[in-house]
Short mmCIF file of C-alpha atoms and ligand atoms in Angstrom, two decimals:
data_model
loop_
_atom_site.label_atom_id
_atom_site.label_comp_id
_atom_site.label_asym_id
_atom_site.label_seq_id
_atom_site.Cartn_x
_atom_site.Cartn_y
_atom_site.Cartn_z
CA MET A 23 -20.45 -25.00 12.92
CA ASN A 24 -18.27 -25.22 16.09
CA ALA A 25 -15.55 -23.32 15.81
CA PRO A 26 -15.39 -20.50 14.33
CA PHE A 27 -13.95 -20.22 10.74
CA PHE A 28 -12.13 -17.06 11.20
CA PRO A 29 -10.79 -17.03 15.38
CA ASN A 30 -9.89 -13.50 15.58
CA PRO A 31 -12.29 -11.15 12.68
CA THR A 32 -10.38 -7.99 14.00
CA PRO A 33 -9.56 -5.40 11.38
CA VAL A 34 -6.01 -5.46 9.42
CA ALA A 35 -4.54 -2.68 10.46
CA TYR A 36 -1.99 -0.30 8.57
CA GLU A 37 1.89 -0.84 9.74
CA GLY A 38 3.59 0.77 7.07
CA PRO A 39 6.38 -0.41 4.15
CA GLU A 40 8.79 -1.86 7.14
CA SER A 41 6.47 -4.57 8.54
CA LYS A 42 6.97 -7.90 7.52
CA ASN A 43 3.40 -9.10 8.65
CA PRO A 44 1.70 -10.61 6.11
CA LEU A 45 -1.66 -10.12 7.59
CA ALA A 46 -1.32 -5.94 7.90
CA PHE A 47 -1.00 -2.93 5.33
CA ARG A 48 2.09 -1.73 4.00
CA TYR A 49 0.92 0.57 1.31
CA TYR A 50 -2.89 0.34 1.76
CA ASP A 51 -3.69 3.84 4.43
CA LYS A 52 -7.46 3.65 3.80
CA ASN A 53 -7.04 7.30 5.18
CA ARG A 54 -4.42 8.44 3.20
CA VAL A 55 -5.43 11.24 1.04
CA VAL A 56 -3.75 10.84 -2.86
CA LEU A 57 -4.67 13.14 -5.36
CA GLY A 58 -7.54 14.58 -3.91
CA LYS A 59 -8.81 11.44 -2.31
CA THR A 60 -8.39 8.64 0.21
CA MET A 61 -7.25 5.84 -0.84
CA GLN A 62 -10.53 3.90 0.26
CA GLU A 63 -12.17 6.59 -1.94
CA HIS A 64 -9.81 6.00 -4.65
CA MET A 65 -10.69 2.13 -4.70
CA ARG A 66 -13.34 1.38 -3.19
CA PHE A 67 -12.69 -2.21 -3.27
CA ALA A 68 -15.46 -5.32 -3.23
CA VAL A 69 -14.73 -9.09 -1.79
CA CYS A 70 -16.48 -11.48 -3.64
CA TYR A 71 -18.43 -13.94 -2.56
CA TRP A 72 -18.13 -16.66 -5.39
CA HIS A 73 -14.34 -17.26 -5.24
CA SER A 74 -14.41 -16.62 -1.68
CA PHE A 75 -16.90 -18.69 -0.57
CA THR A 76 -18.68 -21.14 -2.85
CA TRP A 77 -15.59 -22.16 -4.73
CA PRO A 78 -14.79 -25.49 -3.38
CA GLY A 79 -10.87 -25.62 -4.58
CA GLY A 80 -11.89 -28.04 -7.39
CA ASP A 81 -10.30 -28.13 -11.00
CA PRO A 82 -11.73 -30.26 -14.34
CA PHE A 83 -9.05 -33.17 -13.11
CA GLY A 84 -10.13 -33.05 -9.41
CA GLY A 85 -12.60 -31.90 -7.15
CA GLU A 86 -13.11 -29.96 -3.54
CA THR A 87 -9.96 -29.40 -1.55
CA PHE A 88 -10.86 -26.71 1.04
CA GLU A 89 -13.42 -28.45 3.07
CA ARG A 90 -15.23 -25.44 4.34
CA PRO A 91 -17.30 -26.16 6.85
CA TRP A 92 -20.46 -24.46 4.93
CA MET A 93 -20.02 -26.79 2.20
CA HIS A 94 -21.36 -29.96 4.36
CA GLY A 95 -24.56 -30.43 5.44
CA SER A 96 -28.02 -31.45 5.11
CA ASP A 97 -30.02 -28.08 5.42
CA PRO A 98 -28.29 -25.83 2.62
CA MET A 99 -30.63 -22.95 3.75
CA GLU A 100 -28.82 -23.14 7.07
CA LEU A 101 -25.39 -23.81 5.04
CA ALA A 102 -25.99 -20.53 3.65
CA ARG A 103 -26.55 -18.60 6.48
CA GLN A 104 -23.41 -20.07 8.04
CA LYS A 105 -21.57 -18.57 5.05
CA ALA A 106 -23.24 -15.44 5.39
CA ASP A 107 -21.57 -15.12 8.81
CA VAL A 108 -17.93 -16.69 7.84
CA ALA A 109 -17.97 -13.91 4.51
CA PHE A 110 -19.25 -10.99 6.71
CA ASP A 111 -16.52 -11.70 8.97
CA LEU A 112 -13.92 -11.44 6.21
CA PHE A 113 -15.69 -8.17 5.15
CA LYS A 114 -14.49 -6.65 8.59
CA ILE A 115 -11.12 -8.34 8.70
CA LEU A 116 -10.06 -7.00 5.59
CA ASP A 117 -11.79 -3.29 6.31
CA VAL A 118 -13.23 -3.10 2.84
CA PRO A 119 -16.65 -0.84 1.97
CA PHE A 120 -18.31 -2.91 -0.71
CA TYR A 121 -18.74 -7.07 -1.33
CA THR A 122 -20.57 -8.56 -4.91
CA PHE A 123 -22.78 -11.39 -5.35
CA HIS A 124 -24.33 -13.78 -7.45
CA ASP A 125 -27.64 -14.92 -7.27
CA ARG A 126 -26.96 -18.55 -6.92
CA ASP A 127 -23.90 -17.86 -4.54
CA ILE A 128 -25.31 -17.06 -1.81
CA ALA A 129 -28.96 -19.73 -1.68
CA PRO A 130 -29.38 -22.95 -3.16
CA GLU A 131 -31.40 -23.53 -6.09
CA GLY A 132 -34.69 -24.66 -6.03
CA SER A 133 -36.99 -26.91 -7.37
CA SER A 134 -38.79 -23.97 -9.36
CA LEU A 135 -37.97 -20.14 -9.88
CA ALA A 136 -39.71 -19.26 -7.69
CA GLU A 137 -38.30 -21.06 -4.87
CA SER A 138 -34.51 -20.31 -6.11
CA ASN A 139 -36.09 -16.49 -5.91
CA ARG A 140 -37.81 -16.77 -2.81
CA ASN A 141 -34.34 -18.09 -1.14
CA VAL A 142 -32.39 -15.81 -2.25
CA ARG A 143 -34.23 -12.96 -0.89
CA ALA A 144 -34.21 -14.92 2.47
CA ILE A 145 -30.50 -14.17 2.59
CA ALA A 146 -30.71 -10.59 0.74
CA GLU A 147 -32.88 -9.97 4.59
CA ILE A 148 -30.02 -11.41 6.32
CA PHE A 149 -27.24 -9.41 4.41
CA ALA A 150 -29.61 -5.80 4.66
CA ARG A 151 -29.81 -6.51 8.71
CA LYS A 152 -25.70 -7.11 8.49
CA GLN A 153 -25.26 -3.98 6.01
CA GLU A 154 -27.20 -2.13 8.36
CA GLU A 155 -25.30 -3.51 11.43
CA THR A 156 -21.20 -2.83 9.42
CA GLY A 157 -21.75 0.02 7.11
CA LEU A 158 -20.91 -2.91 4.44
CA LYS A 159 -22.58 -1.73 0.89
CA LEU A 160 -23.19 -4.02 -1.89
CA LEU A 161 -20.78 -2.75 -5.10
CA TRP A 162 -22.90 -5.13 -7.36
CA GLY A 163 -24.68 -7.68 -7.82
CA THR A 164 -25.90 -9.88 -10.68
CA ALA A 165 -27.22 -13.87 -11.41
CA ASN A 166 -25.39 -16.64 -12.59
CA LEU A 167 -27.32 -17.73 -15.91
CA PHE A 168 -24.01 -20.20 -16.53
CA SER A 169 -24.30 -22.63 -13.95
CA ASN A 170 -27.28 -24.50 -14.51
CA ARG A 171 -27.34 -26.83 -17.85
CA ARG A 172 -31.06 -25.13 -18.57
CA PHE A 173 -28.43 -22.40 -19.89
CA MET A 174 -25.70 -24.91 -21.82
CA ALA A 175 -27.30 -23.37 -24.80
CA GLY A 176 -26.81 -19.72 -23.64
CA ALA A 177 -29.25 -17.73 -21.69
CA ALA A 178 -30.25 -14.56 -23.63
CA THR A 179 -28.96 -16.80 -26.84
CA ASN A 180 -30.56 -19.30 -25.64
CA PRO A 181 -32.50 -21.07 -28.89
CA ASP A 182 -35.87 -21.84 -26.67
CA PRO A 183 -37.10 -18.83 -26.06
CA ASP A 184 -38.67 -20.16 -22.52
CA VAL A 185 -34.99 -19.83 -21.41
CA PHE A 186 -35.06 -16.36 -22.22
CA ALA A 187 -37.91 -15.69 -19.75
CA TYR A 188 -36.44 -18.17 -17.29
CA ALA A 189 -33.61 -16.27 -17.05
CA ALA A 190 -34.92 -12.83 -17.51
CA GLY A 191 -36.97 -14.27 -14.80
CA GLN A 192 -33.40 -14.79 -12.40
CA VAL A 193 -32.35 -11.29 -13.80
CA LYS A 194 -35.45 -9.27 -11.87
CA ASN A 195 -35.61 -10.91 -9.31
CA ALA A 196 -31.21 -9.92 -8.67
CA LEU A 197 -31.83 -6.91 -9.90
CA ASP A 198 -34.71 -5.90 -7.66
CA VAL A 199 -32.41 -7.71 -4.50
CA THR A 200 -29.62 -5.70 -5.35
CA ARG A 201 -31.60 -2.20 -5.65
CA GLU A 202 -33.20 -3.28 -2.39
CA LEU A 203 -29.76 -3.85 -0.69
CA GLY A 204 -28.57 -0.38 -2.47
CA GLY A 205 -26.53 -1.53 -4.89
CA GLU A 206 -24.18 0.34 -6.58
CA ASN A 207 -23.79 -1.62 -9.85
CA TYR A 208 -25.77 -4.48 -11.60
CA VAL A 209 -23.16 -6.33 -13.82
CA LEU A 210 -24.24 -8.83 -16.67
CA TRP A 211 -21.52 -11.51 -17.51
CA GLY A 212 -22.56 -13.44 -20.42
CA GLY A 213 -20.39 -16.76 -20.13
CA ARG A 214 -22.94 -19.07 -22.25
CA GLU A 215 -24.20 -16.12 -24.58
CA GLY A 216 -22.05 -17.72 -27.69
CA TYR A 217 -21.09 -20.28 -29.53
CA GLU A 218 -19.65 -23.14 -29.65
CA THR A 219 -19.86 -24.14 -33.82
CA LEU A 220 -21.44 -22.11 -36.37
CA LEU A 221 -23.33 -25.88 -37.48
CA ASN A 222 -26.09 -25.34 -34.69
CA THR A 223 -26.07 -21.33 -34.23
CA ASN A 224 -28.18 -18.92 -35.38
CA LEU A 225 -25.69 -15.90 -35.38
CA LYS A 226 -27.91 -13.32 -36.16
CA SER A 227 -30.66 -14.35 -34.11
CA GLU A 228 -28.88 -14.77 -30.95
CA ILE A 229 -27.51 -10.86 -31.44
CA GLU A 230 -30.98 -9.83 -32.22
CA GLN A 231 -31.90 -12.20 -28.83
CA ALA A 232 -29.04 -10.30 -26.50
CA GLY A 233 -29.79 -6.64 -28.08
CA ARG A 234 -33.69 -7.60 -26.41
CA PHE A 235 -32.15 -8.86 -23.32
CA LEU A 236 -30.46 -6.17 -22.25
CA SER A 237 -32.82 -3.80 -23.29
CA MET A 238 -35.60 -4.92 -20.98
CA VAL A 239 -32.52 -5.06 -18.24
CA VAL A 240 -32.08 -1.20 -18.89
CA ASP A 241 -36.29 -0.62 -18.91
CA TYR A 242 -36.69 -2.05 -16.33
CA LYS A 243 -33.98 -0.51 -14.46
CA HIS A 244 -35.39 2.96 -15.16
CA ARG A 245 -39.52 1.92 -14.45
CA THR A 246 -38.49 1.06 -10.67
CA GLY A 247 -36.18 3.59 -10.12
CA PHE A 248 -32.69 1.42 -10.02
CA LYS A 249 -30.05 4.59 -9.31
CA GLY A 250 -27.20 1.94 -9.90
CA ALA A 251 -25.17 1.58 -13.14
CA ILE A 252 -25.69 -1.26 -15.23
CA LEU A 253 -22.38 -2.88 -16.71
CA ILE A 254 -21.61 -5.72 -19.02
CA GLU A 255 -18.69 -7.51 -18.08
CA PRO A 256 -16.42 -8.40 -21.23
CA LYS A 257 -14.79 -11.69 -22.50
CA PRO A 258 -13.61 -13.47 -25.34
CA LYS A 259 -14.14 -17.00 -24.56
CA GLU A 260 -14.98 -19.70 -21.80
CA PRO A 261 -16.40 -21.26 -21.35
CA THR A 262 -18.01 -20.83 -24.74
CA LYS A 263 -15.57 -21.13 -27.97
CA HIS A 264 -16.58 -17.70 -28.89
CA GLN A 265 -18.58 -15.15 -26.63
CA TYR A 266 -20.36 -12.35 -28.07
CA ASP A 267 -18.90 -9.47 -25.54
CA PHE A 268 -15.76 -10.09 -26.69
CA ASP A 269 -13.84 -6.85 -25.30
CA VAL A 270 -14.26 -3.19 -24.73
CA GLN A 271 -14.79 -2.33 -28.30
CA THR A 272 -16.93 -5.14 -29.46
CA VAL A 273 -19.12 -4.34 -26.46
CA TYR A 274 -19.08 -1.07 -27.14
CA GLY A 275 -20.65 -1.75 -31.26
CA PHE A 276 -23.44 -3.72 -29.78
CA LEU A 277 -24.73 -0.95 -27.40
CA LYS A 278 -24.66 1.16 -30.62
CA ALA A 279 -26.02 -0.89 -32.46
CA PHE A 280 -29.15 -1.77 -30.08
CA GLY A 281 -28.82 2.39 -28.43
CA LEU A 282 -27.66 1.42 -25.28
CA GLU A 283 -24.52 3.20 -25.37
CA LYS A 284 -25.13 5.98 -23.01
CA GLU A 285 -26.72 3.22 -20.63
CA VAL A 286 -24.75 0.62 -19.83
CA GLN A 287 -21.15 0.68 -19.32
CA VAL A 288 -18.34 -1.88 -19.06
CA ASN A 289 -16.47 -3.71 -15.70
CA ILE A 290 -12.88 -4.97 -17.20
CA GLU A 291 -11.50 -7.95 -15.77
CA GLN A 292 -7.58 -8.47 -16.46
CA ASN A 293 -8.05 -11.87 -16.67
CA HIS A 294 -9.90 -11.00 -19.83
CA ALA A 295 -8.72 -8.58 -21.20
CA ILE A 296 -5.78 -10.93 -21.87
CA LEU A 297 -7.26 -13.48 -23.20
CA ALA A 298 -8.79 -11.27 -25.43
CA GLY A 299 -5.00 -10.29 -26.74
CA HIS A 300 -5.33 -7.19 -25.12
CA SER A 301 -3.51 -5.87 -22.32
CA PHE A 302 -5.18 -4.40 -18.89
CA GLU A 303 -4.51 -0.87 -19.60
CA HIS A 304 -5.69 -1.79 -22.74
CA GLU A 305 -9.51 -2.02 -22.11
CA LEU A 306 -9.50 0.65 -19.39
CA ALA A 307 -7.89 2.87 -21.90
CA MET A 308 -10.59 2.29 -24.83
CA ALA A 309 -13.62 2.07 -21.72
CA SER A 310 -12.83 5.75 -21.29
CA ALA A 311 -12.07 6.31 -24.40
CA LEU A 312 -15.42 5.19 -25.57
CA GLY A 313 -16.74 6.95 -22.12
CA ILE A 314 -18.40 3.48 -20.75
CA PHE A 315 -15.92 2.85 -18.14
CA GLY A 316 -17.55 1.56 -15.24
CA SER A 317 -15.88 -1.12 -13.04
CA VAL A 318 -12.91 -3.68 -12.54
CA ASP A 319 -12.81 -7.14 -11.96
CA LEU A 320 -9.23 -7.26 -10.08
CA ASN A 321 -7.13 -10.83 -10.80
CA ARG A 322 -4.47 -11.77 -12.87
CA GLY A 323 -4.26 -14.25 -15.82
CA ASP A 324 -1.33 -16.03 -16.18
CA ASP A 325 -0.19 -15.23 -19.94
CA ARG A 326 1.03 -18.64 -20.80
CA LEU A 327 -2.10 -20.07 -20.11
CA GLY A 328 -5.58 -19.91 -22.27
CA TRP A 329 -8.67 -19.72 -19.68
CA ASP A 330 -9.18 -17.43 -16.68
CA THR A 331 -6.94 -18.60 -14.06
CA ASP A 332 -8.16 -15.80 -12.04
CA GLN A 333 -5.34 -15.03 -9.29
CA PHE A 334 -4.72 -12.15 -7.19
CA GLY A 335 -3.40 -9.05 -8.78
CA MET A 336 0.02 -8.35 -7.26
CA ASN A 337 2.34 -7.46 -10.33
CA VAL A 338 3.01 -3.72 -9.17
CA ALA A 339 3.98 -2.73 -12.53
CA GLU A 340 0.68 -3.29 -15.02
CA LEU A 341 -1.09 -1.99 -11.70
CA THR A 342 0.65 1.05 -12.04
CA LEU A 343 -0.43 1.39 -15.46
CA ALA A 344 -3.68 0.42 -15.17
CA MET A 345 -4.15 2.67 -12.11
CA LEU A 346 -2.73 5.90 -14.50
CA GLU A 347 -5.59 4.58 -17.06
CA ILE A 348 -8.21 4.46 -14.29
CA ILE A 349 -6.96 8.03 -12.95
CA LYS A 350 -6.94 9.86 -16.58
CA ALA A 351 -10.75 8.48 -16.91
CA GLY A 352 -11.42 10.19 -13.98
CA GLY A 353 -11.64 7.16 -11.38
CA PHE A 354 -14.58 5.75 -10.50
CA THR A 355 -17.78 6.52 -9.84
CA THR A 356 -20.18 4.26 -9.18
CA GLY A 357 -17.70 1.40 -9.75
CA GLY A 358 -14.43 -0.20 -7.78
CA PHE A 359 -11.96 -2.61 -7.48
CA ASN A 360 -13.84 -5.91 -7.10
CA PHE A 361 -11.56 -8.85 -6.54
CA ASP A 362 -12.95 -11.67 -9.15
CA ALA A 363 -10.03 -13.56 -7.76
CA LYS A 364 -9.50 -16.88 -6.00
CA ILE A 365 -6.88 -17.93 -4.00
CA ARG A 366 -5.17 -21.27 -5.61
CA ARG A 367 -6.74 -25.02 -4.39
CA GLN A 368 -3.87 -26.33 -2.63
CA SER A 369 -3.62 -22.60 -0.39
CA LEU A 370 -6.28 -24.75 2.17
CA ASP A 371 -5.73 -22.23 5.37
CA PRO A 372 -8.24 -19.29 6.12
CA ASP A 373 -5.24 -17.42 6.65
CA ASP A 374 -4.37 -17.63 2.85
CA LEU A 375 -8.14 -16.34 2.10
CA ILE A 376 -6.95 -13.00 4.34
CA VAL A 377 -3.15 -12.75 3.20
CA ALA A 378 -4.01 -12.41 -0.53
CA HIS A 379 -6.30 -10.12 -0.22
CA VAL A 380 -4.09 -7.81 1.93
CA GLY A 381 -1.40 -8.48 -0.48
CA SER A 382 -3.49 -7.64 -3.16
CA MET A 383 -4.75 -4.60 -2.09
CA ASP A 384 -1.52 -3.56 -0.83
CA ALA A 385 -0.21 -4.01 -4.09
CA VAL A 386 -3.12 -1.62 -6.03
CA ALA A 387 -2.17 1.21 -3.41
CA ARG A 388 2.02 1.11 -4.15
CA ALA A 389 0.19 1.42 -7.78
CA LEU A 390 -1.53 4.11 -7.08
CA LEU A 391 1.39 5.83 -5.63
CA ASN A 392 3.26 5.10 -8.56
CA ALA A 393 0.74 6.44 -10.29
CA GLU A 394 0.68 9.71 -8.15
CA ALA A 395 4.61 9.90 -8.57
CA ALA A 396 4.56 9.56 -12.42
CA ILE A 397 1.61 12.02 -13.09
CA LYS A 398 3.23 15.01 -10.26
CA ASP A 399 6.38 14.68 -12.16
CA GLY A 400 4.42 15.18 -15.53
CA THR A 401 7.09 13.98 -17.93
CA VAL A 402 4.92 11.99 -19.96
CA ASP A 403 1.89 13.34 -19.61
CA SER A 404 3.51 16.51 -21.25
CA PHE A 405 4.59 14.71 -24.03
CA VAL A 406 1.36 13.00 -24.98
CA LYS A 407 -0.25 16.80 -25.35
CA ASP A 408 2.81 17.68 -27.62
CA ARG A 409 2.76 15.13 -29.83
CA TYR A 410 -1.29 15.62 -30.72
CA ALA A 411 -0.51 19.68 -30.46
CA GLY A 412 -1.67 20.08 -34.02
CA TRP A 413 -5.22 18.91 -33.27
CA ARG A 414 -5.82 21.61 -30.60
CA THR A 415 -5.39 24.40 -33.68
CA PRO A 416 -7.80 26.11 -35.21
CA PHE A 417 -6.81 24.14 -38.85
CA GLY A 418 -7.17 20.59 -36.41
CA GLN A 419 -9.80 21.77 -35.10
CA SER A 420 -11.96 22.60 -38.24
CA ILE A 421 -11.12 18.71 -40.12
CA LEU A 422 -12.60 17.20 -36.68
CA LYS A 423 -15.86 19.04 -36.87
CA GLY A 424 -16.40 17.88 -39.55
CA GLU A 425 -15.74 21.93 -41.87
CA LYS A 426 -13.12 20.00 -43.86
CA THR A 427 -13.80 17.14 -47.54
CA LEU A 428 -10.76 15.47 -48.85
CA GLU A 429 -10.60 18.29 -51.99
CA ASP A 430 -10.23 20.94 -49.02
CA MET A 431 -7.45 18.44 -48.04
CA ALA A 432 -5.66 18.08 -51.43
CA ALA A 433 -5.78 22.03 -51.67
CA TYR A 434 -4.55 22.84 -48.49
CA VAL A 435 -1.21 20.06 -49.06
CA GLU A 436 -0.89 21.27 -52.69
CA GLY A 437 -1.08 24.81 -52.89
CA GLY A 438 0.73 25.33 -49.45
CA ASP A 439 3.64 22.31 -50.70
CA ILE A 440 3.44 21.25 -47.47
CA ASN A 441 5.67 17.71 -46.57
CA PRO A 442 5.36 16.84 -43.11
CA GLN A 443 8.54 15.27 -41.44
CA PRO A 444 8.13 12.18 -39.05
CA LYS A 445 9.03 12.83 -35.61
CA SER A 446 10.77 10.66 -32.82
CA GLY A 447 7.70 8.48 -30.28
CA ARG A 448 10.52 7.88 -28.50
CA GLN A 449 8.86 4.65 -26.62
CA GLU A 450 12.23 3.22 -25.11
CA TYR A 451 12.99 7.15 -22.77
CA LEU A 452 9.06 7.53 -22.25
CA GLU A 453 9.27 3.82 -20.37
CA THR A 454 12.17 4.65 -18.95
CA VAL A 455 10.94 7.92 -17.04
CA LEU A 456 8.19 5.83 -16.18
CA ASN A 457 10.30 2.90 -13.85
CA ARG A 458 11.54 5.89 -12.30
CA PHE A 459 8.64 5.56 -10.40
CA LEU A 460 7.96 1.96 -10.18
C1 LIG B 29 -15.55 -14.80 -15.07
C2 LIG B 29 -16.74 -13.83 -14.66
C3 LIG B 29 -17.96 -13.92 -13.46
C4 LIG B 29 -18.14 -12.48 -13.26
C5 LIG B 29 -19.60 -12.49 -13.09
O1 LIG B 29 -15.01 -15.32 -15.88
O2 LIG B 29 -15.29 -13.18 -14.18
O3 LIG B 29 -17.37 -14.08 -12.41
O4 LIG B 29 -17.03 -11.67 -13.35
O5 LIG B 29 -20.45 -13.81 -13.11
NI1 LIG B 30 -15.38 -11.00 -13.37
NI1 LIG B 31 -13.65 -13.36 -15.13
#
């Protein structure tokens, strides 16, 4: 590479809401304290390697549009090193605390698993040095178990146990590298863990295999002393017609079936939520209710398209609802907001990468401020609290504790001549209240 890709790799500054500079923050002021934590601590932003540095701008009808310098050359390891330099420049410009990657994003696949794993290690050593120099941290690592044709019929859920073993060997290396780089989580997204037709599929066997695979990962995590969280990323479909990790509630059922519900949490993605027919905030609230909220892949799907468009999250109203759920869940612990988002294939300029991240970071910061105002106002919270007050009485509590039978309920109502009167749910009123803070 001759000229540097980003000619001026200095951090983007906060200029305040009046600024019209697209290369400045208007709301994201990382040291500003909101609800007891700085914005940086709330958000824990991460930039992903795959969309920003590995994807060339192709779609199913056309190839590369970006023509990035690190994607063209004869020595793939040299290109991987160039890519790492550009990536760390962007991390610096955006002043984010974290980044994320798949093994195949950072280093080329070799002719054997051993060679591929060595390539990943070699680049990870560069990362270790760069982390040391910059203070940047790894939010999570993961293994790409979906691009290579060997995984076309699944990784853990493949009909061939050798493919299961291959995937396991790849995950072992990715987990090792993630641990050595101090990664705070490890993610498993099962893009090929599903089926195209039941005519060639033994569903029972595949679910069993997926449970075994995840149990092996958890067991290895404990034996190697990996302190991070193991996260499953739900998605209902794409690339497979049906994916087993359909949504948060389905993943919880799967974890329960294999006794892993205390071991594994979820990484929730907006676009996956809407593909499952849910809202973003539904998936967040469900994860929180089930005690498995882990992290977020921040992006935005198109409501009218049935696939993952992975656009940058810019919808402040939607992000406010999401932020309210995240705060109710206690906020992130090991997780964070990972930009699983890509610029459109017409957004060719290096600046487009910066502007997209900055714009979305600002949208989230604004959402946090809106959520803070709604929480401080307290109207919505106290409405919900009052609505469920009956369940906090000794009577409500005794039902929940399992101290009452069906006959007790019948005797209570008939004996006491109980005739409950419906109360308004007041949805439009609550929506109007919330609009005051948007
Ligand atoms: C694809 C997923 C993927 C995961 C990581 O739809 O979002 O990018 O986040 O494998
Ligand atoms: Ni994702
Ligand atoms: Ni996705």
